[in-house]
Amino acid sequence: MAIELRATQSGFAVWARASEPPFLAIPSLAPAPRDTPMLFVFGSSVSLGKGAKINLGWVDVVRSKTRFRLNVENLSISGGATATILELLTNNKDTPALANIISTRDAAVVSLSLSNEGLAQDGASHQHVARRFLRGVTQIVVRLGALGFHRILLATPYPCSRFDAAHHRTVQAVIRDLKLQYFKSPVQIVDFYNSRLRMNGTGKWLAACRADDFHPNATGHATMAALFLEAFY
């Protein structure tokens, strides 16, 4: 407050009036949302961190490890499959907003499982599931490219402890097809069907990485984060 004397009919009176503060507020040192590149994650419950404690999912670990260098936006959907993510990218009411905020420095990672695609179901046709997954992934990659992403990373399907030897061969064939399809493409492959996560010769989670049949525990999530960051950087 500023104090001043004002003349009145009876003499002088003391008046108080508002004034500017003695200093300006210090601006925030935190970067604006678009000051750093974005990483958009399109996955299912594993990408949402299921199987680990809060903030210990692989996407959470990536977010903490890349702080101030990368803004991570997790758009994963529990139970998500290729059709679910494609619906999000094409017909969802939020798609125009998504298209408007993507810059030429942003990256997207797609991380989906063959178990959500139906491979773990009894009597499922492995050939049909594999074709549907590969077709869906191709459509997702095309849509991400149309949205303007600078980098697209495609994670391989991850382990599942319901998989037997036949499932394992199917997953390996799908991954081989993915690598061949994108061999000379800018799309990068992230190996989540890795021996650091699964038992040798099988598609089952390593005991040290398993929370349940479908999800990794905190150790598994940390390993997935490490594998992703190795590919990303």
GROMACS .gro file of C-alpha atoms in nm:
model
  233
    1MET     CA    1   0.000   0.000   0.000
    2ALA     CA    2   0.113   0.359  -0.070
    3ILE     CA    3   0.038   0.640   0.179
    4GLU     CA    4  -0.037   0.996   0.073
    5LEU     CA    5  -0.180   1.319   0.222
    6ARG     CA    6  -0.484   1.474   0.059
    7ALA     CA    7  -0.621   1.822   0.128
    8THR     CA    8  -0.977   1.839   0.261
    9GLN     CA    9  -1.201   2.126   0.374
   10SER     CA   10  -1.095   2.066   0.731
   11GLY     CA   11  -0.725   2.019   0.667
   12PHE     CA   12  -0.529   1.715   0.556
   13ALA     CA   13  -0.623   1.349   0.573
   14VAL     CA   14  -0.416   1.038   0.533
   15TRP     CA   15  -0.519   0.825   0.232
   16ALA     CA   16  -0.403   0.478   0.143
   17ARG     CA   17  -0.403   0.357  -0.215
   18ALA     CA   18  -0.303   0.034  -0.382
   19SER     CA   19   0.037   0.021  -0.547
   20GLU     CA   20   0.238  -0.221  -0.760
   21PRO     CA   21   0.426  -0.486  -0.565
   22PRO     CA   22   0.794  -0.408  -0.510
   23PHE     CA   23   0.901  -0.685  -0.748
   24LEU     CA   24   0.760  -0.898  -1.028
   25ALA     CA   25   0.679  -1.265  -0.981
   26ILE     CA   26   0.958  -1.499  -1.082
   27PRO     CA   27   0.850  -1.690  -1.395
   28SER     CA   28   0.829  -2.069  -1.372
   29LEU     CA   29   1.143  -2.255  -1.472
   30ALA     CA   30   0.938  -2.555  -1.588
   31PRO     CA   31   0.931  -2.590  -1.968
   32ALA     CA   32   0.611  -2.518  -2.155
   33PRO     CA   33   0.433  -2.835  -2.277
   34ARG     CA   34   0.567  -2.794  -2.629
   35ASP     CA   35   0.920  -2.691  -2.535
   36THR     CA   36   1.031  -3.054  -2.549
   37PRO     CA   37   0.935  -3.339  -2.782
   38MET     CA   38   0.641  -3.560  -2.691
   39LEU     CA   39   0.628  -3.939  -2.678
   40PHE     CA   40   0.276  -4.078  -2.724
   41VAL     CA   41   0.227  -4.435  -2.602
   42PHE     CA   42  -0.044  -4.650  -2.758
   43GLY     CA   43  -0.077  -4.979  -2.573
   44SER     CA   44  -0.288  -5.186  -2.336
   45SER     CA   45  -0.289  -5.266  -1.963
   46VAL     CA   46   0.084  -5.344  -1.956
   47SER     CA   47   0.159  -4.995  -2.084
   48LEU     CA   48  -0.075  -4.862  -1.816
   49GLY     CA   49   0.149  -5.027  -1.556
   50LYS     CA   50  -0.065  -5.322  -1.450
   51GLY     CA   51   0.135  -5.575  -1.249
   52ALA     CA   52   0.359  -5.310  -1.092
   53LYS     CA   53   0.300  -5.071  -0.806
   54ILE     CA   54   0.178  -4.720  -0.884
   55ASN     CA   55   0.427  -4.520  -1.091
   56LEU     CA   56   0.646  -4.825  -1.154
   57GLY     CA   57   0.504  -4.931  -1.491
   58TRP     CA   58   0.744  -4.925  -1.784
   59VAL     CA   59   0.594  -4.606  -1.925
   60ASP     CA   60   0.622  -4.440  -1.581
   61VAL     CA   61   0.988  -4.544  -1.562
   62VAL     CA   62   1.053  -4.402  -1.910
   63ARG     CA   63   0.882  -4.077  -1.805
   64SER     CA   64   1.102  -4.046  -1.496
   65LYS     CA   65   1.423  -4.134  -1.683
   66THR     CA   66   1.359  -3.883  -1.965
   67ARG     CA   67   1.239  -3.597  -1.747
   68PHE     CA   68   1.311  -3.251  -1.897
   69ARG     CA   69   1.406  -3.415  -2.229
   70LEU     CA   70   1.077  -3.578  -2.325
   71ASN     CA   71   0.712  -3.531  -2.234
   72VAL     CA   72   0.534  -3.868  -2.218
   73GLU     CA   73   0.163  -3.893  -2.294
   74ASN     CA   74   0.015  -4.236  -2.220
   75LEU     CA   75  -0.292  -4.303  -2.437
   76SER     CA   76  -0.301  -4.677  -2.366
   77ILE     CA   77  -0.632  -4.855  -2.311
   78SER     CA   78  -0.683  -5.150  -2.077
   79GLY     CA   79  -0.750  -5.457  -2.290
   80GLY     CA   80  -0.638  -5.268  -2.597
   81ALA     CA   81  -0.579  -5.454  -2.922
   82THR     CA   82  -0.501  -5.338  -3.275
   83ALA     CA   83  -0.870  -5.263  -3.345
   84THR     CA   84  -0.898  -5.059  -3.023
   85ILE     CA   85  -0.600  -4.840  -3.101
   86LEU     CA   86  -0.706  -4.796  -3.462
   87GLU     CA   87  -1.048  -4.681  -3.341
   88LEU     CA   88  -0.880  -4.430  -3.111
   89LEU     CA   89  -0.673  -4.293  -3.397
   90THR     CA   90  -0.945  -4.276  -3.661
   91ASN     CA   91  -1.297  -4.241  -3.522
   92ASN     CA   92  -1.249  -4.116  -3.168
   93LYS     CA   93  -1.388  -3.769  -3.101
   94ASP     CA   94  -1.050  -3.665  -2.958
   95THR     CA   95  -0.861  -3.742  -3.279
   96PRO     CA   96  -0.881  -3.385  -3.419
   97ALA     CA   97  -0.735  -3.254  -3.093
   98LEU     CA   98  -0.457  -3.515  -3.112
   99ALA     CA   99  -0.377  -3.414  -3.470
  100ASN     CA  100  -0.359  -3.049  -3.371
  101ILE     CA  101  -0.099  -3.097  -3.097
  102ILE     CA  102   0.145  -3.327  -3.277
  103SER     CA  103   0.465  -3.157  -3.388
  104THR     CA  104   0.735  -3.270  -3.627
  105ARG     CA  105   0.957  -3.362  -3.329
  106ASP     CA  106   0.712  -3.603  -3.164
  107ALA     CA  107   0.737  -3.981  -3.144
  108ALA     CA  108   0.484  -4.260  -3.100
  109VAL     CA  109   0.530  -4.611  -2.967
  110VAL     CA  110   0.282  -4.893  -3.021
  111SER     CA  111   0.301  -5.177  -2.769
  112LEU     CA  112   0.034  -5.445  -2.798
  113SER     CA  113   0.005  -5.812  -2.710
  114LEU     CA  114  -0.102  -6.115  -2.907
  115SER     CA  115  -0.293  -6.238  -2.602
  116ASN     CA  116  -0.532  -5.941  -2.625
  117GLU     CA  117  -0.564  -6.019  -2.994
  118GLY     CA  118  -0.701  -6.360  -2.893
  119LEU     CA  119  -0.400  -6.589  -2.923
  120ALA     CA  120  -0.427  -6.713  -2.563
  121GLN     CA  121  -0.790  -6.820  -2.604
  122ASP     CA  122  -0.865  -7.191  -2.627
  123GLY     CA  123  -0.920  -7.303  -2.983
  124ALA     CA  124  -0.800  -6.977  -3.137
  125SER     CA  125  -0.671  -6.999  -3.492
  126HIS     CA  126  -0.310  -6.894  -3.468
  127GLN     CA  127  -0.296  -6.811  -3.837
  128HIS     CA  128  -0.606  -6.593  -3.819
  129VAL     CA  129  -0.485  -6.408  -3.508
  130ALA     CA  130  -0.142  -6.348  -3.660
  131ARG     CA  131  -0.287  -6.210  -3.984
  132ARG     CA  132  -0.529  -5.983  -3.797
  133PHE     CA  133  -0.250  -5.850  -3.575
  134LEU     CA  134  -0.013  -5.781  -3.865
  135ARG     CA  135  -0.288  -5.614  -4.067
  136GLY     CA  136  -0.393  -5.402  -3.769
  137VAL     CA  137  -0.037  -5.293  -3.691
  138THR     CA  138   0.013  -5.189  -4.054
  139GLN     CA  139  -0.301  -4.975  -4.042
  140ILE     CA  140  -0.192  -4.816  -3.713
  141VAL     CA  141   0.152  -4.728  -3.852
  142VAL     CA  142  -0.006  -4.574  -4.162
  143ARG     CA  143  -0.241  -4.366  -3.945
  144LEU     CA  144   0.041  -4.250  -3.718
  145GLY     CA  145   0.239  -4.142  -4.023
  146ALA     CA  146  -0.062  -3.949  -4.154
  147LEU     CA  147  -0.094  -3.771  -3.819
  148GLY     CA  148   0.259  -3.641  -3.864
  149PHE     CA  149   0.471  -3.826  -3.610
  150HIS     CA  150   0.843  -3.775  -3.655
  151ARG     CA  151   0.935  -4.119  -3.518
  152ILE     CA  152   0.732  -4.437  -3.489
  153LEU     CA  153   0.851  -4.722  -3.267
  154LEU     CA  154   0.680  -5.058  -3.286
  155ALA     CA  155   0.724  -5.287  -2.988
  156THR     CA  156   0.705  -5.658  -3.048
  157PRO     CA  157   0.437  -5.856  -2.862
  158TYR     CA  158   0.554  -5.934  -2.509
  159PRO     CA  159   0.548  -6.268  -2.326
  160CYS     CA  160   0.243  -6.442  -2.183
  161SER     CA  161   0.260  -6.734  -1.943
  162ARG     CA  162  -0.043  -6.896  -2.112
  163PHE     CA  163   0.165  -6.955  -2.424
  164ASP     CA  164   0.278  -7.308  -2.506
  165ALA     CA  165   0.530  -7.417  -2.770
  166ALA     CA  166   0.284  -7.363  -3.057
  167HIS     CA  167   0.200  -7.012  -2.933
  168HIS     CA  168   0.571  -6.940  -2.906
  169ARG     CA  169   0.629  -7.037  -3.268
  170THR     CA  170   0.341  -6.814  -3.377
  171VAL     CA  171   0.478  -6.514  -3.188
  172GLN     CA  172   0.821  -6.571  -3.336
  173ALA     CA  173   0.671  -6.585  -3.685
  174VAL     CA  174   0.480  -6.261  -3.626
  175ILE     CA  175   0.793  -6.085  -3.503
  176ARG     CA  176   0.990  -6.215  -3.800
  177ASP     CA  177   0.724  -6.076  -4.036
  178LEU     CA  178   0.728  -5.740  -3.857
  179LYS     CA  179   1.105  -5.714  -3.887
  180LEU     CA  180   1.096  -5.806  -4.255
  181GLN     CA  181   0.813  -5.562  -4.327
  182TYR     CA  182   0.989  -5.269  -4.163
  183PHE     CA  183   1.348  -5.367  -4.242
  184LYS     CA  184   1.409  -5.069  -4.472
  185SER     CA  185   1.150  -4.846  -4.310
  186PRO     CA  186   1.197  -4.555  -4.066
  187VAL     CA  187   0.979  -4.753  -3.822
  188GLN     CA  188   1.194  -4.887  -3.537
  189ILE     CA  189   1.137  -5.223  -3.371
  190VAL     CA  190   1.160  -5.252  -2.991
  191ASP     CA  191   1.217  -5.608  -2.872
  192PHE     CA  192   0.983  -5.685  -2.582
  193TYR     CA  193   0.991  -6.059  -2.662
  194ASN     CA  194   1.338  -6.058  -2.519
  195SER     CA  195   1.537  -6.319  -2.327
  196ARG     CA  196   1.567  -6.063  -2.046
  197LEU     CA  197   1.188  -6.097  -2.005
  198ARG     CA  198   1.097  -6.450  -2.111
  199MET     CA  199   1.210  -6.803  -2.045
  200ASN     CA  200   1.445  -6.954  -2.301
  201GLY     CA  201   1.266  -7.154  -2.569
  202THR     CA  202   0.923  -7.041  -2.458
  203GLY     CA  203   0.696  -6.739  -2.460
  204LYS     CA  204   0.636  -6.739  -2.085
  205TRP     CA  205   0.744  -6.458  -1.854
  206LEU     CA  206   1.062  -6.516  -1.658
  207ALA     CA  207   0.966  -6.596  -1.298
  208ALA     CA  208   1.157  -6.288  -1.180
  209CYS     CA  209   0.957  -6.066  -1.417
  210ARG     CA  210   0.608  -6.216  -1.382
  211ALA     CA  211   0.319  -6.062  -1.188
  212ASP     CA  212   0.056  -6.290  -1.343
  213ASP     CA  213   0.010  -6.477  -1.670
  214PHE     CA  214  -0.048  -6.160  -1.871
  215HIS     CA  215   0.147  -5.887  -1.690
  216PRO     CA  216   0.504  -5.823  -1.573
  217ASN     CA  217   0.587  -5.719  -1.218
  218ALA     CA  218   0.793  -5.412  -1.126
  219THR     CA  219   1.114  -5.590  -1.229
  220GLY     CA  220   0.962  -5.682  -1.564
  221HIS     CA  221   0.837  -5.327  -1.618
  222ALA     CA  222   1.182  -5.188  -1.535
  223THR     CA  223   1.336  -5.426  -1.788
  224MET     CA  224   1.084  -5.320  -2.053
  225ALA     CA  225   1.169  -4.955  -1.984
  226ALA     CA  226   1.539  -5.032  -2.026
  227LEU     CA  227   1.478  -5.214  -2.355
  228PHE     CA  228   1.269  -4.925  -2.484
  229LEU     CA  229   1.524  -4.661  -2.388
  230GLU     CA  230   1.805  -4.863  -2.547
  231ALA     CA  231   1.611  -4.857  -2.874
  232PHE     CA  232   1.495  -4.497  -2.840
  233TYR     CA  233   1.837  -4.350  -2.774
   0.00000   0.00000   0.00000
